[in-house]
Amino acid sequence: MLKKLKRLSVIIICNLIVYNAQCQNIEQTLAFADAQKEKGEYVSAIYLYNRIAFFSEQSHALYFKMAQCYEAIDSIGNAIYYYNLAKNSSCSDSCLDAMLLNIASNEIRNKQFQMALINLFGMRETLTDETKKKKNFYTAVAYFGLEDFKESKA
């Protein structure tokens, strides 16, 4: 009986050692999730990003990646949700503008034109030329969607 108990203990300890050797840490999981995203395996990447979010401190970069994955699989509501999380986490002004543009773009795709305008009007006044062009384009599209053709031309 004692030999069986020792043998069982050795087996359990060996299994734990092998299991721990096969586990991924957060950085390895993030690298694998990024690789899945790059290959177009968005559902798998979302699963892995959620695992990372559960076991680590969340950041706007993680939420941004999740939003991009949801956007790629046309889950617009989830994309908007994660872009908002990214926007509300610590983020620079230019990052905030990028989040607001992404949110507005998805709201336009989802025919939420008034919400898109609210986010576009929430952007800073001082923008790069490229960001201004995108903001003006999305603003025109949102007004067009609301059938306010006069404002869409402005």
PDB file of C-alpha atoms in Angstrom:
ATOM      1  CA  MET A   1       0.000   0.000   0.000  1.00  0.00           C
ATOM      2  CA  LEU A   2       2.839   2.374   0.866  1.00  0.00           C
ATOM      3  CA  LYS A   3       4.590   1.606  -2.439  1.00  0.00           C
ATOM      4  CA  LYS A   4       1.396   2.402  -4.363  1.00  0.00           C
ATOM      5  CA  LEU A   5       1.057   5.703  -2.508  1.00  0.00           C
ATOM      6  CA  LYS A   6       4.686   6.632  -3.279  1.00  0.00           C
ATOM      7  CA  ARG A   7       4.233   5.645  -6.901  1.00  0.00           C
ATOM      8  CA  LEU A   8       1.032   7.714  -7.137  1.00  0.00           C
ATOM      9  CA  SER A   9       2.784  10.714  -5.556  1.00  0.00           C
ATOM     10  CA  VAL A  10       5.650  10.492  -8.037  1.00  0.00           C
ATOM     11  CA  ILE A  11       3.194  10.300 -10.944  1.00  0.00           C
ATOM     12  CA  ILE A  12       1.280  13.332  -9.686  1.00  0.00           C
ATOM     13  CA  ILE A  13       4.451  15.372  -9.165  1.00  0.00           C
ATOM     14  CA  CYS A  14       5.752  14.441 -12.633  1.00  0.00           C
ATOM     15  CA  ASN A  15       2.443  15.426 -14.208  1.00  0.00           C
ATOM     16  CA  LEU A  16       2.505  18.787 -12.432  1.00  0.00           C
ATOM     17  CA  ILE A  17       6.050  19.459 -13.611  1.00  0.00           C
ATOM     18  CA  VAL A  18       5.173  18.566 -17.206  1.00  0.00           C
ATOM     19  CA  TYR A  19       1.949  20.630 -17.045  1.00  0.00           C
ATOM     20  CA  ASN A  20       3.779  23.703 -15.716  1.00  0.00           C
ATOM     21  CA  ALA A  21       6.430  23.365 -18.412  1.00  0.00           C
ATOM     22  CA  GLN A  22       3.703  23.470 -21.090  1.00  0.00           C
ATOM     23  CA  CYS A  23       1.841  26.519 -19.686  1.00  0.00           C
ATOM     24  CA  GLN A  24       2.136  29.838 -21.432  1.00  0.00           C
ATOM     25  CA  ASN A  25       2.796  33.052 -19.591  1.00  0.00           C
ATOM     26  CA  ILE A  26       0.962  36.284 -20.466  1.00  0.00           C
ATOM     27  CA  GLU A  27       3.629  37.458 -22.932  1.00  0.00           C
ATOM     28  CA  GLN A  28       3.624  34.139 -24.792  1.00  0.00           C
ATOM     29  CA  THR A  29      -0.174  34.110 -24.913  1.00  0.00           C
ATOM     30  CA  LEU A  30      -0.194  37.684 -26.229  1.00  0.00           C
ATOM     31  CA  ALA A  31       2.340  36.804 -28.917  1.00  0.00           C
ATOM     32  CA  PHE A  32       0.257  33.782 -29.932  1.00  0.00           C
ATOM     33  CA  ALA A  33      -2.937  35.883 -29.961  1.00  0.00           C
ATOM     34  CA  ASP A  34      -1.243  38.506 -32.149  1.00  0.00           C
ATOM     35  CA  ALA A  35      -0.085  35.756 -34.517  1.00  0.00           C
ATOM     36  CA  GLN A  36      -3.639  34.380 -34.708  1.00  0.00           C
ATOM     37  CA  LYS A  37      -4.943  37.877 -35.478  1.00  0.00           C
ATOM     38  CA  GLU A  38      -2.340  38.351 -38.223  1.00  0.00           C
ATOM     39  CA  LYS A  39      -3.363  35.004 -39.789  1.00  0.00           C
ATOM     40  CA  GLY A  40      -7.006  36.103 -39.816  1.00  0.00           C
ATOM     41  CA  GLU A  41      -8.036  33.700 -37.033  1.00  0.00           C
ATOM     42  CA  TYR A  42     -10.029  36.426 -35.284  1.00  0.00           C
ATOM     43  CA  VAL A  43     -12.266  34.230 -33.121  1.00  0.00           C
ATOM     44  CA  SER A  44      -9.239  32.404 -31.740  1.00  0.00           C
ATOM     45  CA  ALA A  45      -7.460  35.725 -31.148  1.00  0.00           C
ATOM     46  CA  ILE A  46     -10.507  37.100 -29.299  1.00  0.00           C
ATOM     47  CA  TYR A  47     -10.549  34.039 -27.049  1.00  0.00           C
ATOM     48  CA  LEU A  48      -6.859  34.483 -26.256  1.00  0.00           C
ATOM     49  CA  TYR A  49      -7.183  38.244 -25.687  1.00  0.00           C
ATOM     50  CA  ASN A  50     -10.038  37.548 -23.261  1.00  0.00           C
ATOM     51  CA  ARG A  51      -7.806  35.086 -21.421  1.00  0.00           C
ATOM     52  CA  ILE A  52      -5.115  37.742 -21.161  1.00  0.00           C
ATOM     53  CA  ALA A  53      -7.630  40.332 -19.951  1.00  0.00           C
ATOM     54  CA  PHE A  54      -8.811  37.943 -17.244  1.00  0.00           C
ATOM     55  CA  PHE A  55      -5.330  37.163 -15.937  1.00  0.00           C
ATOM     56  CA  SER A  56      -3.583  40.515 -16.335  1.00  0.00           C
ATOM     57  CA  GLU A  57      -4.056  44.231 -16.076  1.00  0.00           C
ATOM     58  CA  GLN A  58      -6.025  45.436 -19.073  1.00  0.00           C
ATOM     59  CA  SER A  59      -4.687  48.169 -21.327  1.00  0.00           C
ATOM     60  CA  HIS A  60      -6.039  50.239 -24.154  1.00  0.00           C
ATOM     61  CA  ALA A  61      -3.811  48.299 -26.576  1.00  0.00           C
ATOM     62  CA  LEU A  62      -5.450  44.998 -25.595  1.00  0.00           C
ATOM     63  CA  TYR A  63      -8.962  46.446 -25.906  1.00  0.00           C
ATOM     64  CA  PHE A  64      -8.002  48.002 -29.243  1.00  0.00           C
ATOM     65  CA  LYS A  65      -6.851  44.627 -30.583  1.00  0.00           C
ATOM     66  CA  MET A  66     -10.058  42.980 -29.389  1.00  0.00           C
ATOM     67  CA  ALA A  67     -12.115  45.708 -31.061  1.00  0.00           C
ATOM     68  CA  GLN A  68     -10.235  45.204 -34.332  1.00  0.00           C
ATOM     69  CA  CYS A  69     -10.944  41.466 -34.209  1.00  0.00           C
ATOM     70  CA  TYR A  70     -14.643  42.000 -33.567  1.00  0.00           C
ATOM     71  CA  GLU A  71     -14.738  44.553 -36.385  1.00  0.00           C
ATOM     72  CA  ALA A  72     -13.091  42.043 -38.733  1.00  0.00           C
ATOM     73  CA  ILE A  73     -15.818  39.452 -38.069  1.00  0.00           C
ATOM     74  CA  ASP A  74     -18.566  42.101 -38.433  1.00  0.00           C
ATOM     75  CA  SER A  75     -19.560  42.033 -34.775  1.00  0.00           C
ATOM     76  CA  ILE A  76     -20.021  45.795 -34.764  1.00  0.00           C
ATOM     77  CA  GLY A  77     -21.682  46.082 -31.338  1.00  0.00           C
ATOM     78  CA  ASN A  78     -18.775  44.292 -29.687  1.00  0.00           C
ATOM     79  CA  ALA A  79     -16.267  46.341 -31.699  1.00  0.00           C
ATOM     80  CA  ILE A  80     -17.857  49.580 -30.489  1.00  0.00           C
ATOM     81  CA  TYR A  81     -17.875  48.263 -26.898  1.00  0.00           C
ATOM     82  CA  TYR A  82     -14.152  47.438 -26.948  1.00  0.00           C
ATOM     83  CA  TYR A  83     -13.221  50.661 -28.755  1.00  0.00           C
ATOM     84  CA  ASN A  84     -15.021  52.506 -25.948  1.00  0.00           C
ATOM     85  CA  LEU A  85     -13.091  50.511 -23.342  1.00  0.00           C
ATOM     86  CA  ALA A  86      -9.867  51.386 -25.145  1.00  0.00           C
ATOM     87  CA  LYS A  87     -10.903  55.032 -25.318  1.00  0.00           C
ATOM     88  CA  ASN A  88     -11.705  55.164 -21.603  1.00  0.00           C
ATOM     89  CA  SER A  89      -8.458  53.548 -20.486  1.00  0.00           C
ATOM     90  CA  SER A  90      -5.334  55.654 -20.209  1.00  0.00           C
ATOM     91  CA  CYS A  91      -4.641  56.906 -23.683  1.00  0.00           C
ATOM     92  CA  SER A  92      -2.878  59.875 -25.312  1.00  0.00           C
ATOM     93  CA  ASP A  93      -4.797  62.584 -27.170  1.00  0.00           C
ATOM     94  CA  SER A  94      -3.893  61.197 -30.587  1.00  0.00           C
ATOM     95  CA  CYS A  95      -4.867  57.709 -29.413  1.00  0.00           C
ATOM     96  CA  LEU A  96      -8.186  59.096 -28.147  1.00  0.00           C
ATOM     97  CA  ASP A  97      -8.845  60.680 -31.547  1.00  0.00           C
ATOM     98  CA  ALA A  98      -8.081  57.363 -33.274  1.00  0.00           C
ATOM     99  CA  MET A  99     -10.507  55.548 -30.949  1.00  0.00           C
ATOM    100  CA  LEU A 100     -13.238  58.112 -31.606  1.00  0.00           C
ATOM    101  CA  LEU A 101     -12.742  57.733 -35.372  1.00  0.00           C
ATOM    102  CA  ASN A 102     -12.958  53.939 -35.086  1.00  0.00           C
ATOM    103  CA  ILE A 103     -16.076  54.165 -32.933  1.00  0.00           C
ATOM    104  CA  ALA A 104     -17.700  56.615 -35.376  1.00  0.00           C
ATOM    105  CA  SER A 105     -16.800  54.398 -38.339  1.00  0.00           C
ATOM    106  CA  ASN A 106     -18.460  51.388 -36.705  1.00  0.00           C
ATOM    107  CA  GLU A 107     -21.482  53.401 -35.628  1.00  0.00           C
ATOM    108  CA  ILE A 108     -21.918  54.522 -39.230  1.00  0.00           C
ATOM    109  CA  ARG A 109     -21.678  50.877 -40.365  1.00  0.00           C
ATOM    110  CA  ASN A 110     -24.336  50.102 -37.744  1.00  0.00           C
ATOM    111  CA  LYS A 111     -26.505  53.032 -38.972  1.00  0.00           C
ATOM    112  CA  GLN A 112     -26.147  54.850 -35.639  1.00  0.00           C
ATOM    113  CA  PHE A 113     -25.502  58.175 -37.343  1.00  0.00           C
ATOM    114  CA  GLN A 114     -26.332  60.452 -34.401  1.00  0.00           C
ATOM    115  CA  MET A 115     -23.998  58.511 -32.102  1.00  0.00           C
ATOM    116  CA  ALA A 116     -21.288  58.789 -34.747  1.00  0.00           C
ATOM    117  CA  LEU A 117     -21.730  62.571 -34.840  1.00  0.00           C
ATOM    118  CA  ILE A 118     -21.539  62.776 -31.044  1.00  0.00           C
ATOM    119  CA  ASN A 119     -18.199  60.965 -31.079  1.00  0.00           C
ATOM    120  CA  LEU A 120     -16.889  62.998 -34.001  1.00  0.00           C
ATOM    121  CA  PHE A 121     -17.795  66.258 -32.270  1.00  0.00           C
ATOM    122  CA  GLY A 122     -15.989  64.973 -29.154  1.00  0.00           C
ATOM    123  CA  MET A 123     -12.653  65.039 -30.964  1.00  0.00           C
ATOM    124  CA  ARG A 124     -10.022  67.710 -30.314  1.00  0.00           C
ATOM    125  CA  GLU A 125      -9.881  70.834 -32.460  1.00  0.00           C
ATOM    126  CA  THR A 126      -6.174  70.454 -33.257  1.00  0.00           C
ATOM    127  CA  LEU A 127      -5.819  67.404 -35.499  1.00  0.00           C
ATOM    128  CA  THR A 128      -3.359  66.254 -38.107  1.00  0.00           C
ATOM    129  CA  ASP A 129      -4.388  66.852 -41.723  1.00  0.00           C
ATOM    130  CA  GLU A 130      -5.097  63.153 -42.279  1.00  0.00           C
ATOM    131  CA  THR A 131      -7.222  62.902 -39.127  1.00  0.00           C
ATOM    132  CA  LYS A 132      -9.145  66.068 -40.130  1.00  0.00           C
ATOM    133  CA  LYS A 133      -9.900  64.517 -43.531  1.00  0.00           C
ATOM    134  CA  LYS A 134     -11.208  61.339 -41.912  1.00  0.00           C
ATOM    135  CA  LYS A 135     -13.274  63.313 -39.405  1.00  0.00           C
ATOM    136  CA  ASN A 136     -14.793  65.443 -42.187  1.00  0.00           C
ATOM    137  CA  PHE A 137     -15.514  62.369 -44.308  1.00  0.00           C
ATOM    138  CA  TYR A 138     -17.236  60.493 -41.460  1.00  0.00           C
ATOM    139  CA  THR A 139     -19.159  63.631 -40.492  1.00  0.00           C
ATOM    140  CA  ALA A 140     -20.423  64.018 -44.072  1.00  0.00           C
ATOM    141  CA  VAL A 141     -21.392  60.338 -44.248  1.00  0.00           C
ATOM    142  CA  ALA A 142     -23.243  60.560 -40.907  1.00  0.00           C
ATOM    143  CA  TYR A 143     -25.197  63.623 -42.034  1.00  0.00           C
ATOM    144  CA  PHE A 144     -25.965  61.919 -45.336  1.00  0.00           C
ATOM    145  CA  GLY A 145     -27.245  58.897 -43.403  1.00  0.00           C
ATOM    146  CA  LEU A 146     -29.532  61.229 -41.446  1.00  0.00           C
ATOM    147  CA  GLU A 147     -30.700  62.637 -44.799  1.00  0.00           C
ATOM    148  CA  ASP A 148     -29.374  66.077 -43.881  1.00  0.00           C
ATOM    149  CA  PHE A 149     -27.890  66.604 -47.320  1.00  0.00           C
ATOM    150  CA  LYS A 150     -27.110  70.286 -46.781  1.00  0.00           C
ATOM    151  CA  GLU A 151     -24.845  69.513 -43.791  1.00  0.00           C
ATOM    152  CA  SER A 152     -23.283  66.538 -45.567  1.00  0.00           C
ATOM    153  CA  LYS A 153     -21.957  68.896 -48.269  1.00  0.00           C
ATOM    154  CA  ALA A 154     -20.447  71.387 -45.792  1.00  0.00           C
TER     155      ALA A 154
END
